[in-house]
mmCIF file of C-alpha atoms in Angstrom:
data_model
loop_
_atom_site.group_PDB
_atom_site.id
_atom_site.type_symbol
_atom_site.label_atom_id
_atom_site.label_comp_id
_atom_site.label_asym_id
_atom_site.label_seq_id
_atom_site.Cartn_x
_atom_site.Cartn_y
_atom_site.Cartn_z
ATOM 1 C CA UNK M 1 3.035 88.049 94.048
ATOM 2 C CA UNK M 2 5.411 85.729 95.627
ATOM 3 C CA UNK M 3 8.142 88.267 95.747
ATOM 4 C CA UNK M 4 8.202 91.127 98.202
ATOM 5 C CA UNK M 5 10.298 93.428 96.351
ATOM 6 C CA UNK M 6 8.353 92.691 93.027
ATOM 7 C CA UNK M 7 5.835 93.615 95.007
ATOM 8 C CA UNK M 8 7.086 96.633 96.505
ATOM 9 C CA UNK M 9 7.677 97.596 92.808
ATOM 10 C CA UNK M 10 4.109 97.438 91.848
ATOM 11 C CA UNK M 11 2.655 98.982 94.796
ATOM 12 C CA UNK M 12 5.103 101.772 93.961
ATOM 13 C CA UNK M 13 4.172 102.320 90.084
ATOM 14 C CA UNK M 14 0.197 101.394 91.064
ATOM 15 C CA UNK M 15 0.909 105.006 93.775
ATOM 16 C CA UNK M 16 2.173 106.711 90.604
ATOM 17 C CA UNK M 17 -0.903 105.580 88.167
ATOM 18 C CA UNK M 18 -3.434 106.607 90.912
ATOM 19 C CA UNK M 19 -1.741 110.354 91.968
ATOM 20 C CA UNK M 20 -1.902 110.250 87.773
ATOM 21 C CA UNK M 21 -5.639 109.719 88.210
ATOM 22 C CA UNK M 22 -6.561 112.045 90.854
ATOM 23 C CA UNK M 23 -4.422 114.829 89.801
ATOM 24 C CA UNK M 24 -5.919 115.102 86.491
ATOM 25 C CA UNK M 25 -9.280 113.670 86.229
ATOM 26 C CA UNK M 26 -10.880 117.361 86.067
ATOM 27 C CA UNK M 27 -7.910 118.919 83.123
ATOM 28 C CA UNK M 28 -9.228 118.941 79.754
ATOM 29 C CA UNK M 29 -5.720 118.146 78.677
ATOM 30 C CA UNK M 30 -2.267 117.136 79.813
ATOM 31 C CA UNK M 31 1.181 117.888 78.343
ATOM 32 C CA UNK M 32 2.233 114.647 76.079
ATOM 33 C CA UNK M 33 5.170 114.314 78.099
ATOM 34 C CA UNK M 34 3.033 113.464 81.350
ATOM 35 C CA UNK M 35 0.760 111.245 79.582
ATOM 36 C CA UNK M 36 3.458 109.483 78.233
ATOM 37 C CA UNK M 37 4.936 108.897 81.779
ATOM 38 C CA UNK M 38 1.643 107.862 82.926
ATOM 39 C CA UNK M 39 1.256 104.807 80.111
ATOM 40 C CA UNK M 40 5.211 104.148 80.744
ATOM 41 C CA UNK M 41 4.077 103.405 84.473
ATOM 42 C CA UNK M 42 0.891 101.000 83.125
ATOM 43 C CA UNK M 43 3.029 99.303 80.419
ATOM 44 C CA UNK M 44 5.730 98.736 83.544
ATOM 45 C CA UNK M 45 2.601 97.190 85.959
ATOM 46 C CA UNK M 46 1.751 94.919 83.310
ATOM 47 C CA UNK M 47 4.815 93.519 82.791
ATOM 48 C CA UNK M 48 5.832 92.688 85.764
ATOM 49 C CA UNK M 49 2.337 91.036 86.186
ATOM 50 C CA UNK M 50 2.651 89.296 82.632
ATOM 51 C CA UNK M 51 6.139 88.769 82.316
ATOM 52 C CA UNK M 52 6.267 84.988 82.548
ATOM 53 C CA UNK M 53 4.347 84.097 79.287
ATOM 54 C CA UNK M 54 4.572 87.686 77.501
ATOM 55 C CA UNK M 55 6.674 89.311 75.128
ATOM 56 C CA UNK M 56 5.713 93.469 75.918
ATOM 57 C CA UNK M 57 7.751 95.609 73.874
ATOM 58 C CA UNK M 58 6.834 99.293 74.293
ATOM 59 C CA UNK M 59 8.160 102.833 73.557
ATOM 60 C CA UNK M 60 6.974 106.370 74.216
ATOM 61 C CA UNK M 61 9.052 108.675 72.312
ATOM 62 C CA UNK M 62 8.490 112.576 72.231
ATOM 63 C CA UNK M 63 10.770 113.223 68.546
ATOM 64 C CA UNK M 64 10.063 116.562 68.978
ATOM 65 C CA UNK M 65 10.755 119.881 71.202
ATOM 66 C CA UNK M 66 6.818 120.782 71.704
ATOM 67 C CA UNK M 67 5.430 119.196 74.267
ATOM 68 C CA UNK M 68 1.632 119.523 73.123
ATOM 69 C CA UNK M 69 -1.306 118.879 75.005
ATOM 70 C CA UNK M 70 -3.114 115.573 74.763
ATOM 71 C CA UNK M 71 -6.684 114.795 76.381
ATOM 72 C CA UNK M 72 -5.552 112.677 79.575
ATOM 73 C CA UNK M 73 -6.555 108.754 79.564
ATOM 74 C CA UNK M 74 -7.131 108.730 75.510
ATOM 75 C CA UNK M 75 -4.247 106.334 74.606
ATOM 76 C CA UNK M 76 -5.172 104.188 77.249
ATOM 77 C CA UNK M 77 -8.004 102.550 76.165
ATOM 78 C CA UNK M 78 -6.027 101.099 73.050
ATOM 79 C CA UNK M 79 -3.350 99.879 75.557
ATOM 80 C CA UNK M 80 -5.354 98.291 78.297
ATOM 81 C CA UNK M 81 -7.543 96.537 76.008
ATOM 82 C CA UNK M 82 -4.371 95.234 74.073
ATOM 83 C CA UNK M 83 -3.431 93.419 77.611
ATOM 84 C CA UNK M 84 -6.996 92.530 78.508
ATOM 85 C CA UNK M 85 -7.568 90.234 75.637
ATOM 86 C CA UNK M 86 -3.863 89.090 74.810
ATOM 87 C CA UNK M 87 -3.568 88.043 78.258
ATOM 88 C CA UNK M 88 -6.791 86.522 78.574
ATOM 89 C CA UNK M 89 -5.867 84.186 75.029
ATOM 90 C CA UNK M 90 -5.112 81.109 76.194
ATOM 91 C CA UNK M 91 -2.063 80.467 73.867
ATOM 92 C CA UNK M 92 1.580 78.938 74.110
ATOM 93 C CA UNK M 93 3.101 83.220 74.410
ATOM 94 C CA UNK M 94 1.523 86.702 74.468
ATOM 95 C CA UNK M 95 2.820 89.202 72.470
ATOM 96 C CA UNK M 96 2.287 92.705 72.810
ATOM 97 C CA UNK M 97 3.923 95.465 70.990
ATOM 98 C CA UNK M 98 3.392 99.507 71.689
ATOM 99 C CA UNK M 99 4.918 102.487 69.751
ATOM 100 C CA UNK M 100 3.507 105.690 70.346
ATOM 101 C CA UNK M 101 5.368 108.727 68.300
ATOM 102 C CA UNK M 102 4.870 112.601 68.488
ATOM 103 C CA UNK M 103 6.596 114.257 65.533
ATOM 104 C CA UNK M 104 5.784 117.111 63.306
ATOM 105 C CA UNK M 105 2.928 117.646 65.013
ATOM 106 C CA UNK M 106 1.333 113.692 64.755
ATOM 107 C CA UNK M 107 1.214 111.472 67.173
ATOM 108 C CA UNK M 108 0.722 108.027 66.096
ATOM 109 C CA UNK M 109 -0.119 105.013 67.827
ATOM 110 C CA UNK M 110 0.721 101.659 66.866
ATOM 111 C CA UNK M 111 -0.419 98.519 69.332
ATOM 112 C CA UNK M 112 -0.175 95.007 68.360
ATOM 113 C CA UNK M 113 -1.177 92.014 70.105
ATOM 114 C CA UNK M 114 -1.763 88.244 69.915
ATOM 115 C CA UNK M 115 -5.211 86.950 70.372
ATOM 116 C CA UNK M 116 -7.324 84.059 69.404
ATOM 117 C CA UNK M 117 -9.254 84.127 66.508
ATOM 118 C CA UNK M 118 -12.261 82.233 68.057
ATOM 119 C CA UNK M 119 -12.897 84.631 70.482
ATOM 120 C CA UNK M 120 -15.523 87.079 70.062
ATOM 121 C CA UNK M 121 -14.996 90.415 71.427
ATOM 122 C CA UNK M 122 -18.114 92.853 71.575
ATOM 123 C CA UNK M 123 -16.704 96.960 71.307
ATOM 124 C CA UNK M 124 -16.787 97.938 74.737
ATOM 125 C CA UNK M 125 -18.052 101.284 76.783
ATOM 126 C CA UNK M 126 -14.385 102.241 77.212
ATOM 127 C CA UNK M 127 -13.642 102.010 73.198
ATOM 128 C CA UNK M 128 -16.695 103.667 72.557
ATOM 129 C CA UNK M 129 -15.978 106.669 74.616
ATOM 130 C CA UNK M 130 -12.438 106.851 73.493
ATOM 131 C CA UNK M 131 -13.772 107.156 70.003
ATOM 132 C CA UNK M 132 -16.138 110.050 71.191
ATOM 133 C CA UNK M 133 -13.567 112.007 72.639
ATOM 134 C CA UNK M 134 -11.480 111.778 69.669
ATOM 135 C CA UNK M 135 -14.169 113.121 67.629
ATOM 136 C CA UNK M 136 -15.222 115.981 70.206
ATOM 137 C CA UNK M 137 -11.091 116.763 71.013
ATOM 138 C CA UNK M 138 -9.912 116.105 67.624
ATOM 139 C CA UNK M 139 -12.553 116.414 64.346
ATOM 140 C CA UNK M 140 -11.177 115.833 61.132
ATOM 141 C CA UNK M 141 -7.919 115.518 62.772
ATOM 142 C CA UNK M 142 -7.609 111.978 63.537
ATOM 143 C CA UNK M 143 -7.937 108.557 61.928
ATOM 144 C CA UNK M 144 -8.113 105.071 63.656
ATOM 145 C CA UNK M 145 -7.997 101.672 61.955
ATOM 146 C CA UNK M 146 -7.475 98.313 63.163
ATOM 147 C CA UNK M 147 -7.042 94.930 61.697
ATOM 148 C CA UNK M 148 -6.596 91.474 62.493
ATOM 149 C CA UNK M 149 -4.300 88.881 61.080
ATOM 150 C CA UNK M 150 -2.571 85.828 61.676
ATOM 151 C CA UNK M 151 -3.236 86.324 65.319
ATOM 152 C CA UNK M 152 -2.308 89.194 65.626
ATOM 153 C CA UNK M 153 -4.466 92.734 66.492
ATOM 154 C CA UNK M 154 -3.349 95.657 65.483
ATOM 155 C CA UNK M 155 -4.385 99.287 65.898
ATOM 156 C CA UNK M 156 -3.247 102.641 64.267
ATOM 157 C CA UNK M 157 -4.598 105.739 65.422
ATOM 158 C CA UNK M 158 -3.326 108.979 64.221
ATOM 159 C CA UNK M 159 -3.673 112.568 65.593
ATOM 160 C CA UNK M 160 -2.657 116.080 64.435
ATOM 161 C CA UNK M 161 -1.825 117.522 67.476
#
């Protein structure tokens, strides 16, 4: 970080994401709302870390007047691991694309994100776990599918909230 007020901006978000952490590690669940703020604040790190060869687009958008309850940290597996291995592709411009939407009582998240075909990329701990807790938190009430094509990841997870 060359720049001290681009600086100063991350250190600021980074305070946000870790009184996030702290504050909630031991709730079952956390209003949508919150969580939503929390992934706002990582997508916003990211891109200011990124921004130079990266197209992020992302959205967090509560369409309805509920504000359910959402087991903190779940999204975030699907949206860290979009930046780990876009980033870490070693093409011309990264592209990375989030939409996360509550409404009648689904959220659904979309992310999309460039990557190289030739690299190989074992399911990690993190995914693993995220798919547990969405079977504990959620059975029968989710789906998750993901896809590759053209370059391009892509995964949809769904959850009746």
């Amino acid at each position: 970080l060359k720049n001290d007020s681009k600086a100063i901006e991350i250190v600021g978000k980074f305070k946000k994401l870790l009184i996030y952490s702290v504050n909630e590690r031991y709730n079952e669940y956390v209003p949508l709302n919150e969580e939503f703020q929390f992934l706002t604040q990582y997508c916003e790190i990211e891109k200011l870390r990124y921004s130079k060869n990266s197209k992020i687009d992302y959205q967090f958008i509560n369409k309805s007047s509920e504000n359910p309850k959402i087991i903190p940290w779940l999204l975030h597996c699907y949206i860290e691991n979009a930046f780990k291995h876009s980033i870490k592709a070693s093409i011309q411009e990264n592209k990375i694309s989030i939409q996360c939407f509550y409404e009648n009582k689904t959220l659904t998240l979309t992310v999309i994100n460039s990557f190289e075909n030739k690299i190989s990329v074992p399911v990690g701990l993190g995914m693993q776990n995220s798919k547990k807790r969405l079977t504990l938190a959620y059975p029968n009430k989710h789906s998750i599918q993901h896809w590759d094509n053209d370059g391009e990841f892509t995964v949809k997870l769904i959850i009746e909230l």
